[in-house]
Short mmCIF file of C-alpha atoms in Angstrom, two decimals:
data_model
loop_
_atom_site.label_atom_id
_atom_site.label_comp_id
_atom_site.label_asym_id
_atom_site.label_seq_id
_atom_site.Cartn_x
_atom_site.Cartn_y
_atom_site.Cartn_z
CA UNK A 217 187.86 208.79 152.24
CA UNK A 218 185.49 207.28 149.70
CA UNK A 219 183.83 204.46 150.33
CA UNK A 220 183.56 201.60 148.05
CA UNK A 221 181.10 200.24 149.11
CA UNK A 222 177.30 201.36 150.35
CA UNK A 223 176.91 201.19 154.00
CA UNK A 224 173.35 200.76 155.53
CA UNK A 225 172.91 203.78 158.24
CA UNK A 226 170.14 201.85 159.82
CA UNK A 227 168.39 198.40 159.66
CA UNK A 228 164.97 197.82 158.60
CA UNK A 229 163.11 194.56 158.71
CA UNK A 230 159.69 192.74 159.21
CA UNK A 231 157.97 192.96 161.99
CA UNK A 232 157.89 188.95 163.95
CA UNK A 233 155.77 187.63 166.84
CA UNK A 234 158.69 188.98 169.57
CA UNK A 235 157.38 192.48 168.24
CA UNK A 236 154.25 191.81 169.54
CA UNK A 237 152.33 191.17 165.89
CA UNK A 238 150.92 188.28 164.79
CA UNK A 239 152.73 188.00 161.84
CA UNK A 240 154.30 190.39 159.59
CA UNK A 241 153.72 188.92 156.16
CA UNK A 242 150.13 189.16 155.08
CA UNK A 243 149.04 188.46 151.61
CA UNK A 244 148.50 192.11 150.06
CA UNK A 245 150.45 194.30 152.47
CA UNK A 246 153.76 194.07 154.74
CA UNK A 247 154.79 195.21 158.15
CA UNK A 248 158.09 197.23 158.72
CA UNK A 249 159.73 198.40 161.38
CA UNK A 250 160.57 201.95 161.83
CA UNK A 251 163.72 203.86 161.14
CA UNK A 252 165.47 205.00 164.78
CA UNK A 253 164.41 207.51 166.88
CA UNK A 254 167.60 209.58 166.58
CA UNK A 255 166.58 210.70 162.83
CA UNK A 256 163.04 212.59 164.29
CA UNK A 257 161.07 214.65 162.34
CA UNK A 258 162.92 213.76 159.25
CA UNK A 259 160.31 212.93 156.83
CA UNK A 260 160.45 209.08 155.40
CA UNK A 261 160.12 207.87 152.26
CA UNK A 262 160.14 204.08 150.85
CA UNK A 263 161.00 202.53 147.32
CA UNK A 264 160.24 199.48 146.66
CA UNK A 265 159.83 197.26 143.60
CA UNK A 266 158.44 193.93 142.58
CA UNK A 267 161.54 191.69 141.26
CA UNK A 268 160.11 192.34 137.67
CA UNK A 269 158.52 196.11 137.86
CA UNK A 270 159.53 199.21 138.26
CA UNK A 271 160.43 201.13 141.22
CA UNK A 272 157.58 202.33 143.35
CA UNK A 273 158.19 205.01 145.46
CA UNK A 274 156.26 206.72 148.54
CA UNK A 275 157.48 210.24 149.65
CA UNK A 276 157.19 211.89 152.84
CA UNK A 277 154.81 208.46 153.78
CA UNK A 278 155.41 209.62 157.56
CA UNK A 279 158.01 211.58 159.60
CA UNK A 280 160.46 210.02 162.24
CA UNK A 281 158.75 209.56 165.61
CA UNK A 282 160.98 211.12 168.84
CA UNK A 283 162.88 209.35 170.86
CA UNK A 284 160.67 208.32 174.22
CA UNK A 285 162.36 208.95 177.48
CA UNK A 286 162.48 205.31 178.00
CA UNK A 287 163.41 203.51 174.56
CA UNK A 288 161.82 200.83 174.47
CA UNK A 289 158.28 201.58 176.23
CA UNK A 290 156.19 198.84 176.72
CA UNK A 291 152.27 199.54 176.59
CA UNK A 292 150.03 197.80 177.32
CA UNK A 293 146.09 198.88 175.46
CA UNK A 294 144.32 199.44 177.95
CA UNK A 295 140.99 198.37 177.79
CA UNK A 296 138.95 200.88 180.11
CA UNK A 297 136.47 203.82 179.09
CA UNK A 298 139.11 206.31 180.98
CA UNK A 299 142.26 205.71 178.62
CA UNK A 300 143.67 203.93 175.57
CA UNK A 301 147.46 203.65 175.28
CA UNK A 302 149.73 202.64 172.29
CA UNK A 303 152.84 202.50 171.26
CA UNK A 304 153.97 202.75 167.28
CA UNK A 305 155.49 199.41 166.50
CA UNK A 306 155.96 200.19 162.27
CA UNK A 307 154.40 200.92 158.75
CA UNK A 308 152.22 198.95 156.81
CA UNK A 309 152.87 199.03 153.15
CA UNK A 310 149.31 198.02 151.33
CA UNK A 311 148.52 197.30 147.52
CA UNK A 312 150.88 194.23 146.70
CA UNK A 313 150.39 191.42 144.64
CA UNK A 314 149.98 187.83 146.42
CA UNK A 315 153.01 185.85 146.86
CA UNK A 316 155.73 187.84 145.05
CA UNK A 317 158.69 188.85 145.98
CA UNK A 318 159.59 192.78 146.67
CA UNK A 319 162.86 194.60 147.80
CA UNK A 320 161.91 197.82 150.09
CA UNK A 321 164.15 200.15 151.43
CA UNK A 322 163.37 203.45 153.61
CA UNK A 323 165.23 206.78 152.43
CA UNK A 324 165.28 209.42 155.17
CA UNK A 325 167.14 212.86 154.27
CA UNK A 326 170.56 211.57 153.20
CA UNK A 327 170.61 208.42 154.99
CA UNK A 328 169.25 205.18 153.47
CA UNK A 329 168.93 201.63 155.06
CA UNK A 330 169.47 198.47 153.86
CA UNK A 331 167.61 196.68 151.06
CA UNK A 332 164.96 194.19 152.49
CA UNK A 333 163.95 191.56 150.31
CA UNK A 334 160.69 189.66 151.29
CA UNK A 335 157.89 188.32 149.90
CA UNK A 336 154.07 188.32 150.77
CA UNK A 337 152.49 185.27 151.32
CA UNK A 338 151.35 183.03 148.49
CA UNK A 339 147.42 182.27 149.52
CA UNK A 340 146.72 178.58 149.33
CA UNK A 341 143.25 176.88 148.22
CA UNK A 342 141.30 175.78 151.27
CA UNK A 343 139.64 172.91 149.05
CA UNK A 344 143.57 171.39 148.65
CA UNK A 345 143.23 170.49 152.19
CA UNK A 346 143.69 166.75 152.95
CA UNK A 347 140.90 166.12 155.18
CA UNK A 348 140.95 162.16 155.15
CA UNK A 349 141.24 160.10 157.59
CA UNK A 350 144.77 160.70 159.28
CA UNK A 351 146.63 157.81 160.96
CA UNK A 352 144.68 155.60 163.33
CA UNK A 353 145.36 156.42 166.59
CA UNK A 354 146.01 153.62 169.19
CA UNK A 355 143.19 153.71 170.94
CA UNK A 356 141.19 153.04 168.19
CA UNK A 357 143.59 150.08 166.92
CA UNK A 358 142.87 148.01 170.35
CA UNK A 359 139.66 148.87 171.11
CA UNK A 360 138.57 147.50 167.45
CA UNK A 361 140.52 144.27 167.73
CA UNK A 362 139.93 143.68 171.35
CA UNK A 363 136.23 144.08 170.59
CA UNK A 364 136.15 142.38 167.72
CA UNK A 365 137.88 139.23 169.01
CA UNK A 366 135.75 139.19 171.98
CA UNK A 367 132.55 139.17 170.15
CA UNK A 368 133.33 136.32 167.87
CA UNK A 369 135.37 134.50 171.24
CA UNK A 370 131.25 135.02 172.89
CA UNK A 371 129.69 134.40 169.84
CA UNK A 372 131.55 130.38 169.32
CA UNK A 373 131.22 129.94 173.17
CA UNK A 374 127.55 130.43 173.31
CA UNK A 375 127.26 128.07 170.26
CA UNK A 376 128.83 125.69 171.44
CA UNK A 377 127.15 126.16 174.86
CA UNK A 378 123.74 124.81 173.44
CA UNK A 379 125.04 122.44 170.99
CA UNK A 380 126.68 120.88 173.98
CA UNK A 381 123.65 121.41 175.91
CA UNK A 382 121.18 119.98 173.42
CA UNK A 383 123.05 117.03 172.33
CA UNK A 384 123.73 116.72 176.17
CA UNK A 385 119.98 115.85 176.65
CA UNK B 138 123.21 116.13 188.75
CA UNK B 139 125.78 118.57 189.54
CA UNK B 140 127.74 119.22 193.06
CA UNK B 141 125.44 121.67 195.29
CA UNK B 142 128.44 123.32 196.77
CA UNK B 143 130.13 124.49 193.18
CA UNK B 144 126.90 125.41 191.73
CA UNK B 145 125.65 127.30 194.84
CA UNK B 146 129.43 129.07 194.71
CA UNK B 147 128.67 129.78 191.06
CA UNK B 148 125.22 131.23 191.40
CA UNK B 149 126.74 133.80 194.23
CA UNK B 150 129.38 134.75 192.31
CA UNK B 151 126.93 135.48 188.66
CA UNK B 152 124.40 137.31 191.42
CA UNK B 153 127.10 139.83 192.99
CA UNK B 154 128.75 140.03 188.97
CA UNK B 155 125.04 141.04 188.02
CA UNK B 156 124.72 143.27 190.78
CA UNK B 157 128.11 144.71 189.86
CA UNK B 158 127.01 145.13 186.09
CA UNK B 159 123.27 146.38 186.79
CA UNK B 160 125.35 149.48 188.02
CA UNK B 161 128.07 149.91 185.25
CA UNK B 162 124.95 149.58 182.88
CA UNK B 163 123.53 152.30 184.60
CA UNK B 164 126.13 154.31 184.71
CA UNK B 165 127.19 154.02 180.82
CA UNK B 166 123.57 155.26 180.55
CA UNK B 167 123.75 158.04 182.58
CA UNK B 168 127.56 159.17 180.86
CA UNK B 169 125.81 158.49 177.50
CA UNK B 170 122.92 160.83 178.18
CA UNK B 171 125.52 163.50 179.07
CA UNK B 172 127.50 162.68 175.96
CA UNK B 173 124.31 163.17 173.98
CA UNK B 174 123.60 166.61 175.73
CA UNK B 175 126.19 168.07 174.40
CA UNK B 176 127.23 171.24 176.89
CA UNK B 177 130.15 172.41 174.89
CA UNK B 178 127.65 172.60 171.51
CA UNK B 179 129.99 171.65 169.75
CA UNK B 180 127.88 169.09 167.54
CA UNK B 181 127.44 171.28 164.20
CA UNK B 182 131.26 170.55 163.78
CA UNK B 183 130.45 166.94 163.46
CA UNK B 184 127.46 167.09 161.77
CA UNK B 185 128.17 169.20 158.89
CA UNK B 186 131.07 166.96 157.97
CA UNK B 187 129.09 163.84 158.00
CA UNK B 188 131.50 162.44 160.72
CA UNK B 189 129.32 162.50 163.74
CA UNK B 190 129.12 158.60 165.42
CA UNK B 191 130.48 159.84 168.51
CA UNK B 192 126.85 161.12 169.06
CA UNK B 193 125.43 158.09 167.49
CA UNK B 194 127.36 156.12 169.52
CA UNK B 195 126.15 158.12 172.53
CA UNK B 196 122.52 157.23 171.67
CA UNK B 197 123.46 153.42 171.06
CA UNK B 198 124.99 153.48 174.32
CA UNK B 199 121.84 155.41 176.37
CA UNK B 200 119.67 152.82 175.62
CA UNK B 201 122.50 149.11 175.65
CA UNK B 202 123.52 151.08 178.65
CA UNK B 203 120.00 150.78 180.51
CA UNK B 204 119.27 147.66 178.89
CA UNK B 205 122.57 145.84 180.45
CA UNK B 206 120.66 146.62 183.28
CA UNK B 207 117.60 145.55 183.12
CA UNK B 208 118.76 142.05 181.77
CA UNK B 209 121.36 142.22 184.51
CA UNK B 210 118.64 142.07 187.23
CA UNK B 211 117.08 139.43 185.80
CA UNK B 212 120.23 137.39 185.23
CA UNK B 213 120.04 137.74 189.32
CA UNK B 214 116.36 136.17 189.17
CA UNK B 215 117.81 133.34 186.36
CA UNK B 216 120.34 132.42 188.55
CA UNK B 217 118.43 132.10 192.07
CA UNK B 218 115.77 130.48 190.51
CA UNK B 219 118.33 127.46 188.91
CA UNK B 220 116.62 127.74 185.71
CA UNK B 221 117.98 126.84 182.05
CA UNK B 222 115.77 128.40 180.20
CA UNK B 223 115.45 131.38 182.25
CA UNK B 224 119.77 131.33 181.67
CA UNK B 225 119.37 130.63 177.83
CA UNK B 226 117.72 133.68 177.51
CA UNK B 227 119.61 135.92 179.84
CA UNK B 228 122.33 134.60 177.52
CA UNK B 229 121.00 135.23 173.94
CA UNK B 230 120.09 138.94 174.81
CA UNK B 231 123.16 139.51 176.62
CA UNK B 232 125.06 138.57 173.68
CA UNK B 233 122.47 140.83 171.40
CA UNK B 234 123.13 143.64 173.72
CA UNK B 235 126.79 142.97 174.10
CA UNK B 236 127.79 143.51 169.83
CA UNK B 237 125.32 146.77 170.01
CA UNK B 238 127.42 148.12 172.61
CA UNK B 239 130.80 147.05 170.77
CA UNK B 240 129.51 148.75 167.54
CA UNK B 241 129.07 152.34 169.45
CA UNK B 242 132.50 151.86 170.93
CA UNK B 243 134.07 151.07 167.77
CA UNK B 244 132.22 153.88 165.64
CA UNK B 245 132.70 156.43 168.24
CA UNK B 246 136.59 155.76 168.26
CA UNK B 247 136.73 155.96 164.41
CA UNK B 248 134.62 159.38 164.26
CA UNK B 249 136.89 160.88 166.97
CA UNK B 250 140.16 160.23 164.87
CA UNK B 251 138.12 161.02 161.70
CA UNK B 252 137.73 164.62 163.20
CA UNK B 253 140.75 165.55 165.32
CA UNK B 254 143.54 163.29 164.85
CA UNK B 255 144.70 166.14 162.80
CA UNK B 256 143.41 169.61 162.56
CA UNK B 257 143.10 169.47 158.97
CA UNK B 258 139.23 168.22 158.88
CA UNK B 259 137.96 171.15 161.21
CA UNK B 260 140.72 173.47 159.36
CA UNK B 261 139.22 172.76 155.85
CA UNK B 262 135.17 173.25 157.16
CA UNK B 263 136.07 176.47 158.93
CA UNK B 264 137.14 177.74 155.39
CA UNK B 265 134.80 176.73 154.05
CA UNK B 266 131.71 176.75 155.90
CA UNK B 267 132.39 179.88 157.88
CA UNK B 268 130.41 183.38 156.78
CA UNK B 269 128.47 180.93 154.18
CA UNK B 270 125.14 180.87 152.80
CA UNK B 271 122.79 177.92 154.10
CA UNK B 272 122.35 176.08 156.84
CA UNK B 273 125.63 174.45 157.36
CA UNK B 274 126.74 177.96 156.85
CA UNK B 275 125.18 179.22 159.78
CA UNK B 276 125.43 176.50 161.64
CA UNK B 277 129.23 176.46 161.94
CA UNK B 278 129.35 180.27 161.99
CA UNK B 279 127.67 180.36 164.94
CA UNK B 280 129.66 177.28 166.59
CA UNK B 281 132.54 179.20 166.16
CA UNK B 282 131.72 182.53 166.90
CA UNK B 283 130.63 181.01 170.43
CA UNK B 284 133.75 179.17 170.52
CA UNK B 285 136.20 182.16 169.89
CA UNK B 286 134.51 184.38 172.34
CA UNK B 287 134.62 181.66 175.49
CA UNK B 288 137.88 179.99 174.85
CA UNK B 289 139.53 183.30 173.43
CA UNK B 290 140.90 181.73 170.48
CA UNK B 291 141.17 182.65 166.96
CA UNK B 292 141.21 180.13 163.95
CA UNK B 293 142.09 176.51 163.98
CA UNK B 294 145.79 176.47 164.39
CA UNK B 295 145.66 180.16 164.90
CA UNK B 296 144.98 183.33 163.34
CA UNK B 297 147.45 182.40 160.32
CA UNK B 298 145.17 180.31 158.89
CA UNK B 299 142.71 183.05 157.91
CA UNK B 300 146.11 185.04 155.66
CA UNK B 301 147.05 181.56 154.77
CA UNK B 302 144.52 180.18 152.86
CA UNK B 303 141.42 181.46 150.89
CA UNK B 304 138.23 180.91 152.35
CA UNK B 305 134.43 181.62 152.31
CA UNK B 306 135.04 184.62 154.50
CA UNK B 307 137.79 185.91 152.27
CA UNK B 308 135.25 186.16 149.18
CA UNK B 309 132.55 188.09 151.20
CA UNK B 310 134.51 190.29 153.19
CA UNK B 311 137.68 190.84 151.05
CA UNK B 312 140.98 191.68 152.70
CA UNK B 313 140.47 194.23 154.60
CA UNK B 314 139.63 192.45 157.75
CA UNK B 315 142.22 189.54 157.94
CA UNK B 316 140.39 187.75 160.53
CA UNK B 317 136.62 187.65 161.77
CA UNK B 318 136.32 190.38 164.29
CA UNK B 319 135.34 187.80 166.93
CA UNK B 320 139.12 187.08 166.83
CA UNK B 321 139.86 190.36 168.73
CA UNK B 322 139.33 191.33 172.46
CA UNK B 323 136.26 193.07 173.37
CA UNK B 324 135.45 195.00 176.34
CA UNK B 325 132.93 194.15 178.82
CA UNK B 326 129.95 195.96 176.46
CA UNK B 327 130.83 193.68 173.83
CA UNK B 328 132.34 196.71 171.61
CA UNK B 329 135.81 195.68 170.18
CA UNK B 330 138.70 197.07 172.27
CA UNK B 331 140.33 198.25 168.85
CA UNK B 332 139.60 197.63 165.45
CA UNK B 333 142.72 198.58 163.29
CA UNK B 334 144.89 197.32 166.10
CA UNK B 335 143.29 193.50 165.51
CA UNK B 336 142.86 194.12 161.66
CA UNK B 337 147.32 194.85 161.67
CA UNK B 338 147.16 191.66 164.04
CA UNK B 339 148.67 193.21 167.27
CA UNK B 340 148.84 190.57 169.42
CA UNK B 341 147.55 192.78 172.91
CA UNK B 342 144.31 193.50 171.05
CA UNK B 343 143.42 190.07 169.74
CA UNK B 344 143.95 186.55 170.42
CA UNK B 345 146.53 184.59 168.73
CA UNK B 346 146.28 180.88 170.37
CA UNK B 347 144.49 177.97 168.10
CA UNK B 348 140.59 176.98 168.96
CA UNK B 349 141.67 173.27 167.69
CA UNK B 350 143.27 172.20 171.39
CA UNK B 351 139.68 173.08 172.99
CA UNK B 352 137.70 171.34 170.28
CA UNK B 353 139.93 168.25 169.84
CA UNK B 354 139.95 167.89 173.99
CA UNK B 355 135.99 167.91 174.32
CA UNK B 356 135.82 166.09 171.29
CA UNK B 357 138.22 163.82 172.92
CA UNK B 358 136.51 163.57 176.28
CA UNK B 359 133.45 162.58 174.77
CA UNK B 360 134.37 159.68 173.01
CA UNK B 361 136.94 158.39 176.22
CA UNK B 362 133.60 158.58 178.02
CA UNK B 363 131.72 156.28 175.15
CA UNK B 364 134.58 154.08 173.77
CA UNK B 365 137.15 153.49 176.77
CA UNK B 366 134.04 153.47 179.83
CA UNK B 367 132.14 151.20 177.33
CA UNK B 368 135.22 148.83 176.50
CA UNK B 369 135.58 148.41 180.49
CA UNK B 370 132.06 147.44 180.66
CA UNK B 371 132.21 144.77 177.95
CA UNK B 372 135.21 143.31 179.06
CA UNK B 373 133.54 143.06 182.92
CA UNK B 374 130.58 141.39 180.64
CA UNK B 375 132.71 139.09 178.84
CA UNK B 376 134.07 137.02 181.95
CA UNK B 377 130.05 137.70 183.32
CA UNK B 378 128.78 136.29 180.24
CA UNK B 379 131.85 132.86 179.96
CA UNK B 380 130.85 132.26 183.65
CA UNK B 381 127.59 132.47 182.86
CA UNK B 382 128.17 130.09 179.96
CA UNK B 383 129.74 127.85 182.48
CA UNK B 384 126.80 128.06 184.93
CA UNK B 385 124.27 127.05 182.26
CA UNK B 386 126.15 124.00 181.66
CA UNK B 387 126.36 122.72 185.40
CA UNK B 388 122.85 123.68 185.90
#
């Protein structure tokens, strides 16, 4: 019965908008999700590495939360002086370097999950913003040329108006 | 010299057109004025950038706006009282007021697409400009403080922006706080609902839409109201000001 190959016991991954985050991927730090209910109160540890460093590795960062009577509970915070409710949605790991790439993976007892490879975002210069003039909208196309012509169109007809008028007389 | 009947059709027709453009003067004024006002305060977001004709336009238009009228009314008097050089001058000025009110149309139109026909312009001066030293600093700080707390909006296309790029706030603050805490819901006492909750970016503790749809739309509404309101007046003062034209000739 050996295998020959690993199997992943459980999944982890980045936290996304449907998780109710605004994003996952910041530019020093990363949001997980958290290993399944049914391994509670194991304590969790994560390795991870940079593609060129070594191995990092966090013991006992947290343990396992317990499974809620209702899986997936939906909280909302509420926002009162009486109460404030949450729900856990996953782990933050803090201290990386800008825009690399890193492979994590959560070790809990004897079970491991898969490897995730992401990386953090790259931070862009604000000053490489191109903030000339984008493309000329319509209105602005026909409310220049309709103008324009309409001025010189006046501009003629009023000449010619007293010309006409003066070598009329 | 000329037929009574066409001229006396003529001179009824330039009175009521008069009549008709007495008011549309007035009321460019009176849209102008509100223009200029400014409720939404969002003028610093102009202004620092240099880009801000739609206001200059405004003014332009306050004043060609309630001088339309005034040489509307007496167009009325030039043309009861059959007089051609009462008309040559109702014509000259006309014309002098006329390319005044074309130039705020025009600039105001540019300016608008200068500043949102993309959101890269506001984008790149709330980087910048936003938790800086100075003036301009200020200014815009405070313009969007203001902003984020009424419309309940965070950054210009949306919080990202603040992780995405470097920025003014970035150097002051460092990374701890992502985004300026005026991107996250606060009670009624003002005190945030949750700090750490906004800082990780959850999005029931802080708001995640874009503040560039409000500014672009009042941005937008302002110059419709100078630009498009002004074109229809000119081109009602156009066929005013051939007929006219046409008057003085017969006369």
């Amino acid at each position: 019965n050996d295998s020959l190959f690993i199997t992943c016991e459980f999944q982890v991954s980045l936290l996304k908008e449907s998780d109710g985050v605004v994003t996952g991927r910041f530019a020093d730090s990363l949001l997980l999700s958290l290993p399944p209910c049914d391994l509670a109160t194991q304590s969790v540890t994560l390795e991870y590495n940079n593609t060129d460093v070594s191995v990092k590795t966090l013991v006992n960062i947290f343990k396992v939360l317990p499974c809620q009577l209702r899986r997936d509970i939906i909280s909302t915070i509420e926002n009162n002086a009486q109460f404030t409710t949450s729900r856990n949605l996953g782990y933050q790991v803090t201290n990386l370097t800008t825009g690399s790439t890193y492979r994590l993976q959560y070790v809990v007892g004897a079970e491991k999950s898969n490897i995730l490879e992401v990386s953090t975002r790259q931070v862009k210069d604000h000053n490489q913003i191109d903030s000339g003039l984008p493309a000329r909208s319509g209105a602005m196309v026909v409310i220049t040329v309709i103008l324009s012509v309409s001025m010189l169109i006046l501009l003629v007809a009023l000449i010619v108006t007293v010309a006409h008028s003066l070598g009329g007389d | 010299m000329a037929d009574g009947k066409g001229t006396t059709c003529l001179m009824v027709i330039l009175i009521l057109g008069n009549i008709f453009g007495a008011a549309a003067g007035l009321a460019l004024c009176a849209l102008a004025i509100w223009v200029a006002v400014d409720e939404y305060k969002l003028y610093p977001i102009s202004g620092v950038s240099g880009k801000d004709d739609i206001f200059a336009g405004a003014w332009i238009a306050i004043f060609t706006g309630f001088a339309f009228f005034c040489m509307c009314v007496f167009g009325i008097l030039a043309a009861a009282m059959k007089s051609r050089a009462l008309m040559l001058t109702y014509l000259i000025l006309m014309l002098i007021i006329y390319i005044f009110e074309c130039a705020s149309c025009i600039t105001a139109v540019t300016h608008r697409d200068y500043l949102v026909g993309n959101s890269n312009l506001v984008k790149k001066q709330m980087l910048k400009y936003y938790a800086a030293d100075g003036d301009s600093g200020s200014r815009i700080t405070l313009t969007w403080n203001k902003v984020m707390k009424e419309v309940e909006c965070c950054g210009t296309d949306g919080p990202v922006d603040w992780i995405e790029y470097n920025s003014t706030f970035r150097e002051m603050y460092g990374t701890d706080y992502p985004w300026p805490t005026h991107c996250c819901k606060r009670k009624n006492n003002y005190e945030v609902v949750n700090v750490e909750a906004c800082k990780n970016g959850q999005n029931t503790t802080m708001f995640t839409k874009g503040c560039f749809n409000h500014i672009e739309s009042v941005f937008s509404r302002y110059t419709w109201a100078i630009s498009w309101y002004g074109f229809a007046v000119l081109m009602f003062m156009f066929w005013l000001l051939i007929l006219a034209m046409v008057y003085y000739l017969i006369l």
